[in-house]
Amino acid sequence: MNAQTLYDKLWNSHLVRTEADGTALIYIDRHLVHEVTSPQAFEGMRMAHRKPWRVDSILAVPDHNVPTKNLAAGITDPISRLQVETLDANCAELGITEFKMGDIRQGVVHVMGPEQGATLPGMTVVCGDSHTSTHGAFGALAHGIGTSEVEHVMATQCLVAKKSKTMLVKVDGKLGHGVTSKDIALAVIGQIGTAGGTGYAIEFGGDTIRGLSMEGRMTLCNMAIEAGARAGMVAADETTFAYIKGRPFAPKGAQWDAAVTYWRTLHSDADAKFDTTITLDAAKIKPQVTWGTSPEMVLPVDGIVPDPANITDAVKRSDTERALQYMGLKANTPITEIKIDKVFIGSCTNGRIEDMRAAAAVAKGGKVAANVMLAMVVPGSGLVKAQAEQEGLDKIFIEAGFEWRDPGCSMCLAMNDDRLSSGERCASTSNRNFEGRQGQGGRTHLVSPAMAAAAAIAGHFVDVSKQ
Amino acid sequence: MQKFEKFSGLVVPLDRANVDTDAIIPKQFLKSIKRSGFGPYAFDEWRYLDHGEPGMDCSKRPLNKDFVLNQPRYQGAQVLLARENFGCGSSREHAPWALDDYGFRVVIAPSFADIFFNNCFKNGMLPIKLAADKVDELFKAVEAKEGFALTVDLVQQTLTTPDGAVYKFEVDEFRKHCLLNGLDDIGLTLQHKADISAFETKHRASQPWLFA
Ligand code: SF4
């Protein structure tokens, strides 16, 4: 048999049938559901008198609309509340497992799934959310899907898909002090652009990636979508197995052994061919900060904001001008001189325990700067929150002047009450710095948790690799 | 999805070009968690004199008497006749949902925006492209005769007027097949139910932990 990439293996092991034009039916093992993109899918099923094909493949959680403060008071906005209540009602009616608001297991869907062991190597995973690519960190094939597809998967257990091209992003070498997988992700996007991965499934490989924790790999795969790739993945290995073992949905006993035997095959064969390969030297990656309104508008922390006058390409020049204007930045400003108003540490990109630890390590003993009016830490799930509290991280944050909140998507997309006001500038560990993403007129700079915490203390961006 | 069968339906003439999806269903209704119930808000800004919001009881709202859908002779219409580039603008599937929920089964126009055109088929509605002069003839005929109904025969691909005039229309074979058999995307996939089940059995045997 020909040498196969990890993507080929995952694709082939889920192929139900292929049409003459290459359109395929792919069997889906795990379907994660949240409140925003599911209601019309459930209603469509009801209207067509259909039932889910396999209820036990579905796991639901509300996250986008969940308040991160005063949870007991419930959701005040009636439209938000209705979305969450509708999810509760749909799950109850169909017997779908749901971790409701107030359940310690509730959290951002892409934090919750892996944490429960509901994402396993070799699986196909879908969710009506673009950051579903996160789950590829387990050697799984994970796709974000639209609402019509949510309904399609629920009713048929299959997704209609066409095979992607493959891209290997190979990172070798030792990461510098204070440099994290978020910085790798942003550096990759800076190099290939936000459309660089369009049409590809990206596999992250190389010894730097092998050395990353599962949290770090999830951050990286989470951002694959920002590089334009619908799926990102990392081969399964001992780090993967150690993370999964003992989690509620993980296989046990003899099944565990059989599973691990199979999972050990989930890597690209040594001589497998990729359509494109990109290489990065980890030692050269510095902490990254986005300065514009797209994740590809990114610089190392010691960089200076670009000057449109130096850009020859007319389209790029006007994009840069527009971004600088929206961001309220002057050309040639050193990144470290940019002052911030707010800090957001959390989201499905960086809301895991390791992220909390990295931020706390930097915040410890410091005080949030006077010009920073709000620095909030939002754990990715109730379990992350509990673990952090057990380690005393909450106290470190609170003493330093951060707010310690309840889990949810929060200011990643500002669907609940957490948002930026017009003109406010935020150091954020989330994944999108689009215009208005964190609130109308809000200005977002994407960074790692350590960089966000350091910016909170200094009041402007600083190079954590020098601390 | 409902099978598309031969029917005779009252025609309402919406004499406008470039009717966009925001006019068909304004953006404030997109916050809804439903895909049904948009009918009362279809063409909201044209149909009512006040500003519409989701959840409003439309039976109590002031009607714009001049708008064609509100005229008594067109109540119960199932066929919408319009001018070129119908359904342009945002890709929202709420637009065909709203027309469908209102009761339309067919939209006739000289041309349609692409996404809207596709979305109609996905929701069991038939968009029909007719040459501009034919559409013009129909507008005149509808306005001249109260109760003007068209017989829509998808199998024969014909529209027949009350006087017996026949208009042929084109439709993609595959889409015709899907409409006639009530197959939406899900219905199509479910035609391969046996393949899916066979795959599932094999998959379960090789990776039982996925089904625990
Ligand atoms: S944390 Fe942000 S990116 Fe992640 S699922 Fe929530 S809204 Fe989407």
PDB file of C-alpha atoms and ligand atoms in Angstrom, chain A residues 34 63-64 108-111 127 129-132 134 222 226 344 346-349 408-415 430-432 437, ligand 1:
ATOM      1  CA  HIS A  34     -23.884  24.406  21.242  1.00  0.00           C
ATOM      2  CA  ASP A  63     -21.223  28.444  25.907  1.00  0.00           C
ATOM      3  CA  HIS A  64     -21.542  31.491  23.648  1.00  0.00           C
ATOM      4  CA  VAL A 108     -16.505  26.319  25.885  1.00  0.00           C
ATOM      5  CA  VAL A 109     -17.386  23.394  23.653  1.00  0.00           C
ATOM      6  CA  HIS A 110     -13.808  22.925  22.402  1.00  0.00           C
ATOM      7  CA  VAL A 111     -12.433  22.898  25.934  1.00  0.00           C
ATOM      8  CA  CYS A 127     -19.440  21.012  15.521  1.00  0.00           C
ATOM      9  CA  ASP A 129     -18.407  26.210  14.964  1.00  0.00           C
ATOM     10  CA  SER A 130     -15.324  26.996  12.922  1.00  0.00           C
ATOM     11  CA  HIS A 131     -12.865  26.373  15.763  1.00  0.00           C
ATOM     12  CA  THR A 132     -13.742  22.693  15.756  1.00  0.00           C
ATOM     13  CA  THR A 134      -9.082  22.281  17.808  1.00  0.00           C
ATOM     14  CA  ASN A 222      -7.597  25.816  17.028  1.00  0.00           C
ATOM     15  CA  GLU A 226      -7.472  31.357  10.977  1.00  0.00           C
ATOM     16  CA  PHE A 344      -9.040  39.147  28.128  1.00  0.00           C
ATOM     17  CA  GLY A 346      -9.681  32.860  27.992  1.00  0.00           C
ATOM     18  CA  SER A 347     -11.527  31.343  24.970  1.00  0.00           C
ATOM     19  CA  CYS A 348     -11.257  27.976  23.231  1.00  0.00           C
ATOM     20  CA  THR A 349      -7.799  29.042  22.057  1.00  0.00           C
ATOM     21  CA  GLY A 408     -17.836  30.652  28.736  1.00  0.00           C
ATOM     22  CA  CYS A 409     -16.894  32.194  25.400  1.00  0.00           C
ATOM     23  CA  SER A 410     -17.205  35.609  26.959  1.00  0.00           C
ATOM     24  CA  MET A 411     -15.307  38.417  25.276  1.00  0.00           C
ATOM     25  CA  CYS A 412     -13.979  36.176  22.516  1.00  0.00           C
ATOM     26  CA  LEU A 413     -17.045  37.209  20.534  1.00  0.00           C
ATOM     27  CA  ALA A 414     -18.942  39.412  22.937  1.00  0.00           C
ATOM     28  CA  MET A 415     -22.284  37.690  22.686  1.00  0.00           C
ATOM     29  CA  SER A 430      -8.675  34.685  21.682  1.00  0.00           C
ATOM     30  CA  ASN A 431      -8.393  33.967  17.961  1.00  0.00           C
ATOM     31  CA  ARG A 432     -10.001  36.746  15.932  1.00  0.00           C
ATOM     32  CA  ARG A 437     -15.376  41.095  17.016  1.00  0.00           C
TER      33      ARG A 437
HETATM   34  S1  SF4 C   1     -14.367  30.815  22.588  1.00  0.00           S
HETATM   35 FE1  SF4 C   1     -14.638  32.136  20.811  1.00  0.00          FE
HETATM   36  S2  SF4 C   1     -13.903  31.040  19.059  1.00  0.00           S
HETATM   37 FE2  SF4 C   1     -14.160  29.607  20.732  1.00  0.00          FE
HETATM   38  S3  SF4 C   1     -16.170  28.710  20.430  1.00  0.00           S
HETATM   39 FE3  SF4 C   1     -16.406  30.442  21.798  1.00  0.00          FE
HETATM   40  S4  SF4 C   1     -16.831  32.178  20.486  1.00  0.00           S
HETATM   41 FE4  SF4 C   1     -16.052  30.565  19.162  1.00  0.00          FE
END
